[in-house]
């Protein structure tokens, strides 16, 4: 009745930015991501503990919508386990990187929770079911159940049963690929991804154009990954990130996740490229740029980030699947 799982966050190369169904968390467009090791979240879930559900996130007791999001996943598992009468649940989760700073803490957190909750309930290992369960907590989490490079298919059905992530390439496909995460701010962002994307869907005049190109963008990304074409992938990554942020810059009220240091770093990558260093950025809903490069240039990418005022740099490689651990958090 107790299980612990470690999951890695993932960073979208082709981003998800906007829902067609807020309740079921169904996206307007497909997306494609790289799972990032060594960043990770560990989550322990146990059923049949105490008299009420307990949710602890990064050392504090979760309340309000944070707690509700976790309970939604646990309730879905309780419903699926039917006759098992699982009882109250206790969940403890710890990440080894900042939450709510555009580093996909929610993605790693809900993937770990989904896999752990299913295992604690005695449900069989099933990446597709775990991906859909993780999606109910946070959309991007459906891409963190498996490692390597995963594609979240938008799906067509209104009930969301065809909206989950599949692994396109595993973590051994391109071991030289690197994502250098540059932390320029550890502050929690003021507008969460969920609210930022809703604002873009509802008010940005650029939103329809963003959605229109998304499916083709995923196909292109898949091709560049298959060919291990770093330049083509890098250029596409930058373009996709700019376009996502452009939808929000044009929204009402406008929303800008970039900070001065973010922009400084983005410009410095352009200078590096002129010198032949293969570095391209992507940026989630936060100020911390992530630099796509290869193993031979990760130190150059790190140096460029530090020169622009990054306080910390994490050099990531393609990470593996969410996995069960023998050691529990409680
Ligand atoms: N370990 C965890 N388990 C469950 N939920 C988590 C965990 N860590 C963070 N969360 C939830 O995720 C929320 C942050 O999600 P949000 O999407 O805004 O930021 P992010 O995931 O850090 O960045 P990104 O924009 O890249 O997804 C937190 O407020 C919390 O509710
Ligand atoms: C910019 C993004 O990271 C947005 C992720 O948004 P979330 O998955 O955190 O949002 P919810 O589904 O509302 O929980 C892009 C991406 O990961 O594809």
Short mmCIF file of C-alpha atoms and ligand atoms in Angstrom, two decimals:
data_model
loop_
_atom_site.label_atom_id
_atom_site.label_comp_id
_atom_site.label_asym_id
_atom_site.label_seq_id
_atom_site.Cartn_x
_atom_site.Cartn_y
_atom_site.Cartn_z
CA UNK A 1 0.00 0.00 0.00
CA UNK A 2 3.06 2.28 -0.10
CA UNK A 3 5.16 3.22 -3.12
CA UNK A 4 7.87 5.77 -3.89
CA UNK A 5 8.73 7.01 -7.35
CA UNK A 6 11.40 9.28 -8.76
CA UNK A 7 10.48 11.23 -11.89
CA UNK A 8 12.38 13.79 -13.90
CA UNK A 9 10.93 17.02 -15.21
CA UNK A 10 10.66 17.48 -18.93
CA UNK A 11 11.25 20.49 -21.07
CA UNK A 12 9.13 20.98 -24.15
CA UNK A 13 10.96 21.55 -27.42
CA UNK A 14 7.55 22.10 -28.98
CA UNK A 15 5.43 23.61 -26.25
CA UNK A 16 1.95 23.10 -24.89
CA UNK A 17 0.34 26.48 -24.23
CA UNK A 18 -3.42 26.43 -23.93
CA UNK A 19 -6.28 24.10 -23.11
CA UNK A 20 -9.39 23.24 -25.09
CA UNK A 21 -10.85 21.66 -21.92
CA UNK A 22 -9.78 23.16 -18.59
CA UNK A 23 -11.35 20.44 -16.44
CA UNK A 24 -9.91 17.41 -18.23
CA UNK A 25 -6.70 19.27 -19.13
CA UNK A 26 -6.91 18.68 -22.87
CA UNK A 27 -4.56 20.78 -24.96
CA UNK A 28 -5.25 22.69 -28.14
CA UNK A 29 -2.09 21.22 -29.65
CA UNK A 30 0.31 18.32 -29.42
CA UNK A 31 3.74 18.92 -27.87
CA UNK A 32 7.12 17.21 -27.67
CA UNK A 33 9.65 17.22 -24.86
CA UNK A 34 12.98 16.02 -23.55
CA UNK A 35 13.06 14.39 -20.11
CA UNK A 36 15.79 15.95 -17.96
CA UNK A 37 18.22 14.11 -15.71
CA UNK A 38 19.57 14.70 -13.03
CA UNK A 39 16.75 17.09 -11.88
CA UNK A 40 14.18 14.99 -10.09
CA UNK A 41 11.23 14.80 -7.74
CA UNK A 42 10.63 11.91 -5.35
CA UNK A 43 7.12 11.15 -4.15
CA UNK A 44 5.84 8.58 -1.67
CA UNK A 45 2.17 7.62 -1.58
CA UNK A 46 0.53 5.32 0.95
CA UNK A 47 -3.15 4.40 1.22
CA UNK A 48 -4.94 3.36 4.40
CA UNK A 49 -3.02 5.82 6.59
CA UNK A 50 -4.56 8.06 9.29
CA UNK A 51 -8.09 9.43 9.26
CA UNK A 52 -7.89 11.99 6.41
CA UNK A 53 -5.79 12.65 3.32
CA UNK A 54 -2.44 14.32 4.01
CA UNK A 55 -0.45 16.14 1.32
CA UNK A 56 3.05 17.47 1.94
CA UNK A 57 4.87 19.29 -0.86
CA UNK A 58 8.50 20.28 -0.42
CA UNK A 59 8.27 20.41 3.37
CA UNK A 60 4.94 22.18 3.83
CA UNK A 61 1.33 21.03 4.09
CA UNK A 62 -0.39 21.79 0.79
CA UNK A 63 -3.63 23.73 0.95
CA UNK A 64 -6.30 25.05 -1.41
CA UNK A 65 -5.83 24.39 -5.11
CA UNK A 66 -2.40 22.78 -4.63
CA UNK A 67 -3.97 20.16 -2.38
CA UNK A 68 -7.04 19.78 -4.61
CA UNK A 69 -4.85 19.01 -7.64
CA UNK A 70 -3.13 16.18 -5.76
CA UNK A 71 -6.41 14.84 -4.35
CA UNK A 72 -7.87 14.72 -7.83
CA UNK A 73 -5.16 12.26 -8.85
CA UNK A 74 -5.57 10.21 -5.66
CA UNK A 75 -9.37 10.16 -6.04
CA UNK A 76 -9.08 8.95 -9.63
CA UNK A 77 -6.90 6.06 -8.45
CA UNK A 78 -9.32 5.26 -5.62
CA UNK A 79 -12.15 5.12 -8.17
CA UNK A 80 -10.14 2.88 -10.50
CA UNK A 81 -9.16 0.50 -7.70
CA UNK A 82 -12.92 0.07 -7.05
CA UNK A 83 -13.44 -2.69 -4.51
CA UNK A 84 -10.01 -2.25 -2.93
CA UNK A 85 -11.26 0.36 -0.38
CA UNK A 86 -7.93 2.11 -0.24
CA UNK A 87 -8.87 4.59 2.48
CA UNK A 88 -7.16 7.90 3.31
CA UNK A 89 -3.88 8.62 1.58
CA UNK A 90 -0.65 10.21 2.69
CA UNK A 91 1.57 11.80 0.06
CA UNK A 92 4.98 13.36 0.61
CA UNK A 93 6.92 14.88 -2.28
CA UNK A 94 10.35 16.49 -2.50
CA UNK A 95 12.03 18.07 -5.47
CA UNK A 96 15.74 18.78 -5.79
CA UNK A 97 15.14 21.97 -7.80
CA UNK A 98 12.99 25.10 -7.36
CA UNK A 99 9.21 24.76 -7.76
CA UNK A 100 7.12 27.22 -9.78
CA UNK A 101 10.11 28.79 -11.51
CA UNK A 102 9.48 27.53 -15.02
CA UNK A 103 11.47 24.35 -14.48
CA UNK A 104 8.50 22.01 -14.80
CA UNK A 105 8.31 21.08 -11.11
CA UNK A 106 4.64 20.29 -11.64
CA UNK A 107 5.51 17.94 -14.50
CA UNK A 108 7.95 15.87 -12.46
CA UNK A 109 5.73 16.07 -9.37
CA UNK A 110 2.54 14.81 -10.98
CA UNK A 111 4.31 12.11 -13.00
CA UNK A 112 5.89 10.79 -9.79
CA UNK A 113 2.53 11.04 -8.01
CA UNK A 114 0.63 9.22 -10.76
CA UNK A 115 3.05 6.31 -10.99
CA UNK A 116 3.42 6.06 -7.20
CA UNK A 117 -0.33 6.24 -6.53
CA UNK A 118 -1.10 3.52 -9.07
CA UNK A 119 1.61 1.29 -7.62
CA UNK A 120 0.48 1.91 -4.03
CA UNK A 121 -3.07 0.99 -5.08
CA UNK A 122 -1.87 -2.26 -6.60
CA UNK A 123 -2.77 -1.23 -10.16
CA UNK A 124 -0.59 -2.70 -12.91
CA UNK A 125 2.30 -0.69 -14.43
CA UNK A 126 0.81 0.99 -17.49
CA UNK A 127 2.57 4.04 -18.96
CA UNK A 128 -0.48 5.10 -20.96
CA UNK A 129 -2.82 5.00 -17.96
CA UNK A 130 -0.19 6.71 -15.77
CA UNK A 131 0.32 9.41 -18.40
CA UNK A 132 -3.41 10.19 -18.52
CA UNK A 133 -3.55 10.22 -14.73
CA UNK A 134 -0.56 12.57 -14.50
CA UNK A 135 -2.24 14.83 -17.07
CA UNK A 136 -5.16 15.39 -14.68
CA UNK A 137 -2.70 16.95 -12.22
CA UNK A 138 -0.73 19.01 -14.73
CA UNK A 139 -0.83 18.73 -18.50
CA UNK A 140 2.92 18.65 -19.09
CA UNK A 141 3.27 15.90 -16.45
CA UNK A 142 1.91 13.34 -18.91
CA UNK A 143 5.26 13.66 -20.75
CA UNK A 144 7.35 12.83 -17.64
CA UNK A 145 6.11 9.29 -17.08
CA UNK A 146 8.57 8.04 -19.66
CA UNK A 147 12.12 9.09 -20.40
CA UNK A 148 13.91 10.28 -23.49
CA UNK A 149 11.72 12.27 -25.86
CA UNK A 150 7.96 12.10 -25.45
CA UNK A 151 5.10 13.40 -27.51
CA UNK A 152 1.79 14.36 -25.94
CA UNK A 153 -0.83 13.69 -28.56
CA UNK A 154 -3.60 16.23 -28.28
CA UNK A 155 -6.23 13.59 -29.05
CA UNK A 156 -9.66 14.15 -30.53
CA UNK A 157 -12.09 12.59 -28.06
CA UNK A 158 -13.99 14.90 -25.71
CA UNK A 159 -13.41 12.52 -22.79
CA UNK A 160 -9.61 12.74 -23.14
CA UNK A 161 -9.03 9.00 -23.46
CA UNK A 162 -6.77 9.55 -26.48
CA UNK A 163 -4.79 12.45 -24.96
CA UNK A 164 -1.60 11.05 -23.44
CA UNK A 165 2.12 10.99 -24.10
CA UNK A 166 4.07 8.34 -25.97
CA UNK A 167 7.81 7.91 -26.02
CA UNK A 168 9.21 8.64 -29.49
CA UNK A 169 12.90 8.04 -28.64
CA UNK A 170 14.34 6.70 -25.42
CA UNK A 171 17.14 8.34 -23.42
CA UNK A 172 19.83 6.31 -25.21
CA UNK A 173 18.86 7.63 -28.64
CA UNK A 174 20.98 10.80 -28.44
CA UNK A 175 23.18 10.60 -25.33
CA UNK A 176 25.37 13.54 -26.44
CA UNK A 177 22.44 15.97 -26.39
CA UNK A 178 22.51 18.44 -23.50
CA UNK A 179 20.09 20.88 -21.94
CA UNK A 180 21.92 23.39 -19.78
CA UNK A 181 19.44 24.92 -17.34
CA UNK A 182 20.50 28.44 -16.36
CA UNK A 183 18.90 29.72 -13.18
CA UNK A 184 18.74 33.52 -13.20
CA UNK A 185 15.96 33.66 -10.61
CA UNK A 186 14.72 31.21 -7.99
CA UNK A 187 11.69 33.35 -7.16
CA UNK A 188 8.26 31.82 -7.64
CA UNK A 189 6.69 33.33 -10.71
CA UNK A 190 3.71 35.61 -10.19
CA UNK A 191 1.52 34.06 -12.87
CA UNK A 192 1.42 30.28 -13.01
CA UNK A 193 1.49 28.48 -16.34
CA UNK A 194 -2.13 27.50 -15.89
CA UNK A 195 -3.31 31.09 -15.62
CA UNK A 196 -0.83 32.43 -18.18
CA UNK A 197 -1.97 30.04 -20.89
CA UNK A 198 -5.65 30.61 -20.13
CA UNK A 199 -5.13 34.32 -20.56
CA UNK A 200 -3.41 33.70 -23.92
CA UNK A 201 -6.21 31.41 -25.17
CA UNK A 202 -8.89 33.89 -24.19
CA UNK A 203 -7.34 37.19 -25.16
CA UNK A 204 -4.32 36.86 -27.45
CA UNK A 205 -4.96 37.71 -31.11
CA UNK A 206 -1.92 35.57 -31.94
CA UNK A 207 -3.32 32.43 -30.34
CA UNK A 208 -5.02 30.92 -33.45
CA UNK A 209 -1.76 31.26 -35.41
CA UNK A 210 0.14 29.52 -32.63
CA UNK A 211 -2.24 26.55 -32.68
CA UNK A 212 -2.33 26.36 -36.48
CA UNK A 213 1.34 25.47 -36.84
CA UNK A 214 1.68 23.23 -33.79
CA UNK A 215 1.03 19.77 -35.25
CA UNK A 216 3.45 20.39 -38.15
CA UNK A 217 6.03 21.69 -35.66
CA UNK A 218 5.85 18.40 -33.72
CA UNK A 219 6.42 16.40 -36.91
CA UNK A 220 9.45 18.58 -37.74
CA UNK A 221 10.88 18.15 -34.25
CA UNK A 222 10.48 14.38 -34.50
CA UNK A 223 12.39 14.39 -37.80
CA UNK A 224 15.23 16.52 -36.43
CA UNK A 225 15.49 14.24 -33.41
CA UNK A 226 15.55 11.14 -35.64
CA UNK A 227 18.38 12.66 -37.70
CA UNK A 228 20.10 14.10 -34.60
CA UNK A 229 20.24 17.43 -36.41
CA UNK A 230 21.18 19.78 -33.58
CA UNK A 231 21.14 22.97 -35.62
CA UNK A 232 17.70 22.34 -37.10
CA UNK A 233 16.32 21.31 -33.71
CA UNK A 234 17.91 24.30 -31.97
CA UNK A 235 16.55 26.80 -34.47
CA UNK A 236 13.10 25.26 -34.20
CA UNK A 237 13.28 25.29 -30.41
CA UNK A 238 14.05 29.00 -30.27
CA UNK A 239 11.34 29.84 -32.76
CA UNK A 240 8.78 27.78 -30.83
CA UNK A 241 9.68 29.39 -27.50
CA UNK A 242 9.51 32.90 -28.99
CA UNK A 243 6.12 32.18 -30.49
CA UNK A 244 4.73 30.82 -27.24
CA UNK A 245 5.91 33.89 -25.36
CA UNK A 246 4.62 36.14 -28.16
CA UNK A 247 1.07 34.87 -27.58
CA UNK A 248 1.31 35.98 -23.97
CA UNK A 249 3.03 39.28 -24.71
CA UNK A 250 0.07 40.09 -26.95
CA UNK A 251 -2.53 38.98 -24.39
CA UNK A 252 -4.70 41.27 -22.26
CA UNK A 253 -3.31 41.90 -19.71
CA UNK A 254 0.07 41.30 -21.34
CA UNK A 255 2.29 38.77 -19.66
CA UNK A 256 6.08 38.76 -19.86
CA UNK A 257 8.03 35.97 -18.17
CA UNK A 258 11.39 37.27 -19.39
CA UNK A 259 13.69 39.18 -17.03
CA UNK A 260 16.62 41.40 -18.07
CA UNK A 261 19.10 38.58 -17.47
CA UNK A 262 16.96 36.20 -19.54
CA UNK A 263 17.22 38.51 -22.51
CA UNK A 264 20.90 39.16 -21.95
CA UNK A 265 21.58 35.43 -22.07
CA UNK A 266 19.43 34.92 -25.16
CA UNK A 267 21.42 37.64 -26.96
CA UNK A 268 24.73 36.21 -25.83
CA UNK A 269 23.83 32.82 -27.34
CA UNK A 270 23.50 34.53 -30.70
CA UNK A 271 27.05 35.88 -30.27
CA UNK A 272 28.28 32.40 -29.33
CA UNK A 273 26.73 30.96 -32.48
CA UNK A 274 28.61 33.51 -34.57
CA UNK A 275 31.77 32.00 -33.09
CA UNK A 276 30.63 28.52 -34.10
CA UNK A 277 29.36 27.37 -30.69
CA UNK A 278 26.12 25.37 -31.19
CA UNK A 279 23.80 26.82 -28.50
CA UNK A 280 20.10 27.61 -28.70
CA UNK A 281 17.65 28.54 -25.96
CA UNK A 282 14.21 27.45 -24.97
CA UNK A 283 12.14 29.07 -22.22
CA UNK A 284 9.14 27.80 -20.30
CA UNK A 285 6.80 30.05 -18.36
CA UNK A 286 9.54 31.60 -16.25
CA UNK A 287 12.75 33.60 -16.52
CA UNK A 288 15.24 30.71 -16.58
CA UNK A 289 16.54 29.90 -20.06
CA UNK A 290 17.54 26.36 -20.95
CA UNK A 291 20.30 25.98 -23.50
CA UNK A 292 20.19 23.19 -26.04
CA UNK A 293 23.68 22.06 -27.03
CA UNK A 294 25.86 18.95 -27.16
CA UNK A 295 28.34 17.34 -24.77
CA UNK A 296 31.33 18.97 -26.44
CA UNK A 297 29.90 22.47 -25.82
CA UNK A 298 28.12 22.16 -22.47
CA UNK A 299 30.95 23.92 -20.63
CA UNK A 300 30.87 26.79 -23.14
CA UNK A 301 27.10 27.02 -22.61
CA UNK A 302 27.61 27.04 -18.85
CA UNK A 303 30.24 29.77 -19.11
CA UNK A 304 27.95 31.90 -21.29
CA UNK A 305 25.16 31.53 -18.74
CA UNK A 306 27.39 32.46 -15.80
CA UNK A 307 28.76 35.47 -17.69
CA UNK A 308 25.18 36.75 -18.01
CA UNK A 309 24.50 36.51 -14.29
CA UNK A 310 23.07 33.02 -13.88
CA UNK A 311 23.48 32.09 -10.22
CA UNK A 312 23.39 28.39 -10.88
CA UNK A 313 23.65 26.11 -13.88
CA UNK A 314 22.49 22.49 -14.15
CA UNK A 315 23.84 20.47 -17.03
CA UNK A 316 21.12 17.97 -17.99
CA UNK A 317 21.19 14.87 -20.15
CA UNK A 318 18.21 12.94 -21.53
CA UNK A 319 16.59 11.33 -18.48
CA UNK A 320 14.88 7.98 -18.01
CA UNK A 321 11.41 6.75 -17.06
CA UNK A 322 9.67 7.49 -13.77
CA UNK A 323 10.89 4.62 -11.59
CA UNK A 324 9.90 2.92 -8.36
CA UNK A 325 12.42 3.30 -5.53
CA UNK A 326 12.96 0.97 -2.59
CA UNK A 327 13.46 3.81 -0.08
CA UNK A 328 10.39 5.74 1.11
CA UNK A 329 10.08 9.38 2.28
CA UNK A 330 8.04 8.38 5.37
N1 LIG B 1 6.39 17.61 -6.18
C1 LIG B 1 5.20 18.08 -6.52
N2 LIG B 1 4.12 17.29 -6.46
C2 LIG B 1 2.90 17.76 -6.81
N3 LIG B 1 2.68 19.03 -7.23
C3 LIG B 1 3.73 19.84 -7.32
C4 LIG B 1 5.05 19.41 -6.98
N4 LIG B 1 5.90 20.46 -7.16
C5 LIG B 1 5.14 21.47 -7.60
N5 LIG B 1 3.84 21.12 -7.70
C6 LIG B 1 2.71 21.93 -8.12
O1 LIG B 1 3.09 22.62 -9.27
C7 LIG B 1 2.82 24.02 -9.13
C8 LIG B 1 3.79 24.79 -9.99
O2 LIG B 1 3.43 24.57 -11.32
P1 LIG B 1 3.76 25.60 -12.49
O3 LIG B 1 3.37 24.90 -13.73
O4 LIG B 1 3.19 26.92 -12.20
O5 LIG B 1 5.33 25.78 -12.38
P2 LIG B 1 6.49 24.86 -12.83
O6 LIG B 1 6.00 23.47 -13.00
O7 LIG B 1 7.64 25.05 -11.91
O8 LIG B 1 6.92 25.47 -14.20
P3 LIG B 1 6.44 25.22 -15.72
O9 LIG B 1 5.82 26.48 -16.13
O10 LIG B 1 7.70 24.93 -16.46
O11 LIG B 1 5.50 24.05 -15.76
C9 LIG B 1 2.98 24.24 -7.64
O12 LIG B 1 2.26 25.37 -7.24
C10 LIG B 1 2.39 22.96 -7.07
O13 LIG B 1 0.99 23.07 -7.00
C1 LIG B 2 5.39 26.47 -20.64
C2 LIG B 2 5.02 25.02 -20.42
O1 LIG B 2 5.92 24.47 -19.50
C3 LIG B 2 3.61 24.96 -19.91
C4 LIG B 2 3.33 23.84 -18.97
O2 LIG B 2 2.15 24.05 -18.32
P1 LIG B 2 1.65 23.10 -17.14
O3 LIG B 2 1.68 21.70 -17.61
O4 LIG B 2 2.41 23.40 -15.91
O5 LIG B 2 0.15 23.59 -17.01
P2 LIG B 2 -1.14 22.85 -16.44
O6 LIG B 2 -1.56 21.80 -17.43
O7 LIG B 2 -2.16 23.91 -16.29
O8 LIG B 2 -0.75 22.24 -15.12
C5 LIG B 2 5.14 24.32 -21.79
C6 LIG B 2 5.21 22.82 -21.80
O9 LIG B 2 5.69 22.21 -20.84
O10 LIG B 2 4.82 22.23 -22.84
#
